[in-house]
Coordinates of C-alpha atoms and ligand atoms in Angstrom, one line a residue:
Chain A
M1 CA 5.0 -56.9 50.4
K2 CA 1.4 -56.7 49.0
V3 CA -0.5 -59.6 47.2
K4 CA -0.7 -57.6 43.9
E5 CA 3.2 -57.2 43.7
L6 CA 3.6 -60.9 44.8
A7 CA 1.4 -61.9 42.0
E8 CA 3.6 -59.8 39.6
K9 CA 6.8 -60.6 40.8
L10 CA 6.0 -64.3 40.6
G11 CA 4.1 -64.4 37.6
L12 CA 1.1 -65.7 39.0
T13 CA -2.0 -66.4 37.7
V14 CA -5.1 -64.2 39.2
L15 CA -8.2 -66.6 39.6
T16 CA -10.1 -64.6 42.2
E17 CA -9.6 -61.3 43.3
G18 CA -10.4 -60.6 47.0
D19 CA -8.0 -57.7 48.6
L20 CA -4.9 -57.5 46.5
E21 CA -3.8 -54.5 48.6
K22 CA -3.4 -56.9 51.7
E23 CA 0.3 -57.2 53.2
C24 CA 2.2 -60.5 52.7
T25 CA 4.2 -61.1 56.1
G26 CA 4.7 -64.9 56.3
C27 CA 4.3 -68.0 54.4
Y28 CA 2.6 -71.4 55.2
S29 CA 2.7 -74.5 53.1
G30 CA 0.1 -77.4 53.8
D31 CA -3.0 -79.4 52.4
L32 CA -4.2 -80.9 56.0
L33 CA -6.7 -78.3 56.7
S34 CA -7.3 -78.6 60.4
W35 CA -3.3 -78.7 60.2
V36 CA -3.5 -75.3 58.4
M37 CA -6.3 -74.0 60.5
S38 CA -4.3 -74.0 63.6
R39 CA -0.7 -72.8 62.2
A40 CA -1.2 -70.4 59.4
K41 CA -1.1 -67.0 60.7
E42 CA -2.5 -64.0 59.9
N43 CA -1.2 -62.2 56.3
D44 CA 0.3 -65.6 55.5
I45 CA 0.8 -66.6 52.1
W46 CA -0.5 -70.1 52.2
L47 CA 0.7 -72.8 49.5
T48 CA -1.7 -75.7 48.7
V49 CA -3.0 -77.8 46.3
M50 CA -6.6 -77.9 48.0
G51 CA -8.8 -75.7 45.7
N52 CA -12.3 -76.5 47.2
V53 CA -14.7 -74.3 49.3
N54 CA -13.2 -75.7 52.4
A55 CA -10.0 -74.2 51.7
V56 CA -11.7 -71.0 51.1
A57 CA -13.0 -71.2 54.5
V58 CA -10.0 -71.9 56.2
A59 CA -8.3 -68.9 54.5
V60 CA -11.3 -66.8 55.6
L61 CA -11.1 -68.0 59.3
T62 CA -7.2 -67.6 59.4
D63 CA -7.0 -64.3 57.6
C64 CA -4.3 -65.3 55.2
A65 CA -3.5 -62.8 52.7
C66 CA -3.9 -65.1 49.7
I67 CA -3.8 -68.8 48.6
I68 CA -1.6 -70.0 46.0
L69 CA -2.3 -73.4 44.5
T70 CA 0.9 -74.9 43.6
E71 CA 1.4 -77.0 40.5
N72 CA -1.5 -75.6 39.0
S73 CA -3.8 -77.3 41.1
V74 CA -7.4 -76.6 39.9
L75 CA -9.7 -74.4 41.6
D76 CA -13.3 -75.9 42.1
K77 CA -16.1 -73.9 40.5
D78 CA -18.0 -73.6 43.7
A79 CA -14.8 -72.6 45.4
A80 CA -14.2 -69.9 42.9
I81 CA -17.7 -68.4 43.7
R82 CA -17.2 -68.7 47.4
A83 CA -13.8 -67.3 47.3
V84 CA -15.2 -63.7 45.2
R85 CA -18.4 -63.6 47.9
Q86 CA -15.9 -63.6 50.8
G87 CA -12.9 -61.8 49.3
V88 CA -10.3 -64.3 49.1
T89 CA -7.6 -63.9 46.7
I90 CA -6.8 -67.1 44.8
L91 CA -3.4 -67.3 42.7
Q92 CA -2.1 -70.3 40.6
S93 CA 1.5 -71.2 39.8
E94 CA 2.9 -73.9 37.7
K95 CA 5.8 -74.2 40.4
N96 CA 5.9 -76.5 43.6
A97 CA 5.8 -75.5 47.2
Y98 CA 9.3 -76.0 47.5
E99 CA 10.2 -73.7 44.3
L100 CA 7.5 -70.9 45.5
S101 CA 8.8 -71.3 49.2
V102 CA 12.5 -70.2 48.0
L103 CA 11.4 -67.2 45.8
I104 CA 8.8 -65.9 48.5
S105 CA 11.7 -66.1 51.0
E106 CA 13.5 -63.6 48.8
L107 CA 10.8 -61.4 48.6
I108 CA 9.1 -61.1 52.1
Chain B
M1 CA -24.5 -54.4 81.5
M2 CA -24.5 -55.5 78.0
D3 CA -27.3 -58.0 77.3
S4 CA -26.1 -61.3 75.9
I5 CA -26.3 -61.8 72.2
K6 CA -27.6 -65.5 71.1
L7 CA -27.2 -66.9 67.5
H8 CA -28.4 -70.4 66.3
Y9 CA -27.5 -72.4 63.6
D10 CA -28.8 -75.5 61.5
V11 CA -25.8 -77.3 60.5
P12 CA -26.9 -79.5 57.3
G13 CA -25.2 -82.9 57.3
D14 CA -23.1 -83.7 54.2
D15 CA -23.3 -80.3 52.6
F16 CA -19.5 -79.3 52.4
T17 CA -20.2 -76.2 50.2
R18 CA -22.2 -74.8 53.4
A19 CA -19.8 -76.2 56.0
G20 CA -17.9 -72.7 57.6
A21 CA -21.1 -70.8 57.1
A22 CA -21.9 -70.8 60.9
S23 CA -18.2 -70.2 62.3
G24 CA -18.0 -67.5 59.2
D25 CA -21.2 -65.6 60.6
V26 CA -20.0 -65.7 64.0
K27 CA -16.7 -64.3 63.2
R28 CA -18.4 -61.5 61.5
N29 CA -20.6 -60.6 64.4
L30 CA -17.6 -60.9 66.5
K31 CA -15.8 -58.5 64.6
T32 CA -18.8 -56.1 64.6
L33 CA -18.8 -56.2 68.5
G34 CA -15.0 -55.3 68.5
I35 CA -13.9 -58.3 70.0
S36 CA -10.1 -58.7 70.1
P37 CA -8.8 -60.8 67.0
S38 CA -6.9 -63.2 69.2
V39 CA -10.5 -64.2 70.8
I40 CA -11.9 -64.1 67.4
R41 CA -9.5 -66.5 65.8
N42 CA -9.9 -68.9 68.7
V43 CA -13.7 -69.1 68.5
S44 CA -13.8 -69.4 64.5
I45 CA -10.9 -72.4 65.2
A46 CA -13.0 -74.4 67.4
M47 CA -16.3 -73.8 65.9
Y48 CA -15.3 -74.4 62.5
E49 CA -13.7 -77.8 63.6
G50 CA -16.7 -78.5 65.5
E51 CA -19.2 -77.7 62.5
I52 CA -17.0 -79.6 60.2
N53 CA -17.1 -82.7 62.7
M54 CA -20.8 -82.5 62.7
V55 CA -21.1 -82.7 58.9
I56 CA -18.3 -85.5 58.3
H57 CA -19.0 -87.7 61.3
A58 CA -22.8 -86.7 62.3
G59 CA -24.7 -85.9 59.6
G60 CA -25.2 -82.4 60.7
G61 CA -26.6 -81.0 63.8
V62 CA -27.3 -77.6 65.5
I63 CA -25.0 -74.9 66.9
D64 CA -26.0 -72.3 69.9
V65 CA -23.7 -69.3 70.6
E66 CA -23.9 -67.0 73.4
I67 CA -21.9 -63.7 73.7
T68 CA -21.9 -62.1 77.1
E69 CA -19.7 -59.4 78.3
N70 CA -17.1 -62.0 79.5
E71 CA -17.4 -65.0 77.6
I72 CA -18.4 -66.8 74.4
I73 CA -20.4 -70.0 74.9
M74 CA -20.8 -72.4 72.2
T75 CA -22.7 -75.5 72.3
L76 CA -22.6 -77.9 69.0
A77 CA -25.2 -80.9 69.3
D78 CA -25.9 -83.5 66.8
K79 CA -27.7 -86.7 66.7
G80 CA -25.0 -88.9 65.1
P81 CA -23.2 -92.0 66.2
G82 CA -21.6 -90.6 69.2
I83 CA -17.9 -91.4 70.1
E84 CA -17.0 -94.6 71.2
N85 CA -13.5 -93.7 72.9
I86 CA -13.4 -90.2 73.7
E87 CA -9.8 -90.5 74.7
L88 CA -8.7 -92.1 71.4
A89 CA -10.5 -89.3 69.4
M90 CA -9.2 -86.6 71.3
R91 CA -5.7 -87.7 70.4
E92 CA -3.8 -86.0 67.8
G93 CA -3.7 -88.1 64.3
Y94 CA -6.5 -90.3 65.3
S95 CA -9.2 -90.0 62.5
T96 CA -12.1 -92.5 61.1
A97 CA -12.6 -90.1 58.3
P98 CA -12.7 -92.1 55.0
D99 CA -10.7 -91.7 51.9
N100 CA -13.2 -89.4 49.9
I101 CA -12.9 -87.1 53.0
R102 CA -9.4 -87.5 53.2
S103 CA -9.1 -86.2 49.7
L104 CA -10.7 -82.9 50.6
G105 CA -8.1 -82.1 52.8
F106 CA -9.7 -83.4 56.2
G107 CA -8.7 -86.5 58.4
A108 CA -5.7 -85.1 60.1
G109 CA -7.3 -86.0 63.5
M110 CA -6.4 -82.8 64.4
G111 CA -9.8 -81.2 65.0
L112 CA -10.7 -82.3 68.4
P113 CA -7.1 -81.4 69.9
N114 CA -7.6 -78.0 68.1
I115 CA -11.2 -77.2 69.9
K116 CA -9.4 -78.1 73.1
K117 CA -6.3 -75.7 72.7
Y118 CA -8.1 -73.0 71.3
T119 CA -10.7 -72.9 73.8
D120 CA -10.7 -72.0 77.9
E121 CA -13.3 -74.6 78.7
F122 CA -14.0 -77.8 77.0
S123 CA -16.5 -81.0 77.5
I124 CA -18.0 -83.5 75.4
D125 CA -21.1 -85.4 76.2
T126 CA -21.5 -88.2 74.1
K127 CA -23.4 -91.5 74.1
V128 CA -22.7 -94.1 71.5
G129 CA -25.9 -94.3 68.8
E130 CA -27.4 -91.2 70.5
G131 CA -25.5 -88.2 69.6
T132 CA -22.5 -85.7 70.5
T133 CA -22.6 -82.4 72.1
L134 CA -19.6 -80.4 72.6
N135 CA -19.7 -77.4 75.4
L136 CA -17.1 -74.9 74.9
K137 CA -16.2 -71.5 76.3
V138 CA -13.7 -68.9 75.3
Y139 CA -12.9 -65.7 77.6
I140 CA -13.0 -62.4 76.5
Q141 CA -9.7 -60.9 78.2
Ligands
ATP201 N1 -19.6 -85.0 66.4 C1 -18.9 -86.5 66.0 N2 -19.7 -87.8 66.1 C2 -19.1 -88.9 65.8 N3 -17.6 -89.0 65.9 C3 -17.0 -88.0 66.2 C4 -17.6 -86.4 66.0 N4 -16.5 -85.5 66.2 C5 -15.3 -86.4 66.1 N5 -15.6 -87.5 66.0 C6 -14.8 -88.7 65.9 O1 -13.4 -88.4 66.5 C7 -12.2 -88.6 65.6 C8 -11.3 -87.6 65.5 O2 -12.0 -86.3 65.4 P1 -10.9 -85.0 64.8 O3 -12.0 -83.9 64.7 O4 -10.0 -84.8 65.7 O5 -10.3 -85.6 63.3 P2 -11.1 -85.8 61.8 O6 -12.4 -84.8 62.0 O7 -11.1 -87.4 61.7 O8 -10.0 -85.2 60.9 P3 -9.8 -83.5 61.1 O9 -10.2 -82.9 61.8 O10 -8.1 -83.4 61.1 O11 -9.9 -83.0 59.6 C9 -13.1 -88.4 63.9 O12 -12.4 -88.8 63.2 C10 -14.4 -89.1 64.5 O13 -14.0 -90.7 64.5
MG202 MG1 -12.4 -83.0 62.4

């Protein structure tokens, strides 16, 4: 499923637009960046509460499909600028990581 | 034979907004050179962890990268406090990161173990009060 479709089906708010045509093939949840860095795979949907520039850097390096900020966690202004510049899609949801994971497992 | 490509980066201390810039740039360069995605991933992860460690623990430093036909050589040098007990620092979960740094998502104590895991050659030269140098190599299959 493409990022665009995912955002529509889950009713996510689009905070920054990267490549919305990118394919989502898996999902990873976590907030400790070194952990995510070594475990998240290319084209994963990454669920986190970390809306800072470092999270954007991790998204770039892991080539994940998009970030979903869970429980309406906020995106820093610096991070938003960086994400736009580096083409990282950041979405936001009021749901928590568990609720989103359950829904995502039915979609992908 | 291809000439080796040399890249140099100054990593400013305590500037989290720029941390990741060097590893991001190396990643772009490797992509342009058509290096395989798995090699790029290994290099990116190792370099990012090293870069962040320099910013968090050592007040910045310099990174030199050399890309040859067979391998990618990374040297990350800082003039920070040095590491007193390398064995302890290499342990998964060991971290001295303060709370304000942890709230940014760092401090899992996984950085150095990740660097070792994602490189083919790994060594640390460190002296307390003088600094730390990581020598890393990733082979290009
Ligand atoms: N360049 C360095 N200079 C001085 N001390 C360092 C340096 N790099 C690492 N250390 C020490 O080694 C410890 C372990 O480093 P490691 O990268 O594994 O974990 P961390 O940086 O604390 O957390 P994480 O990398 O998971 O965000 C650090 O907490 C720090 O005490
Ligand atoms: Mg670290």
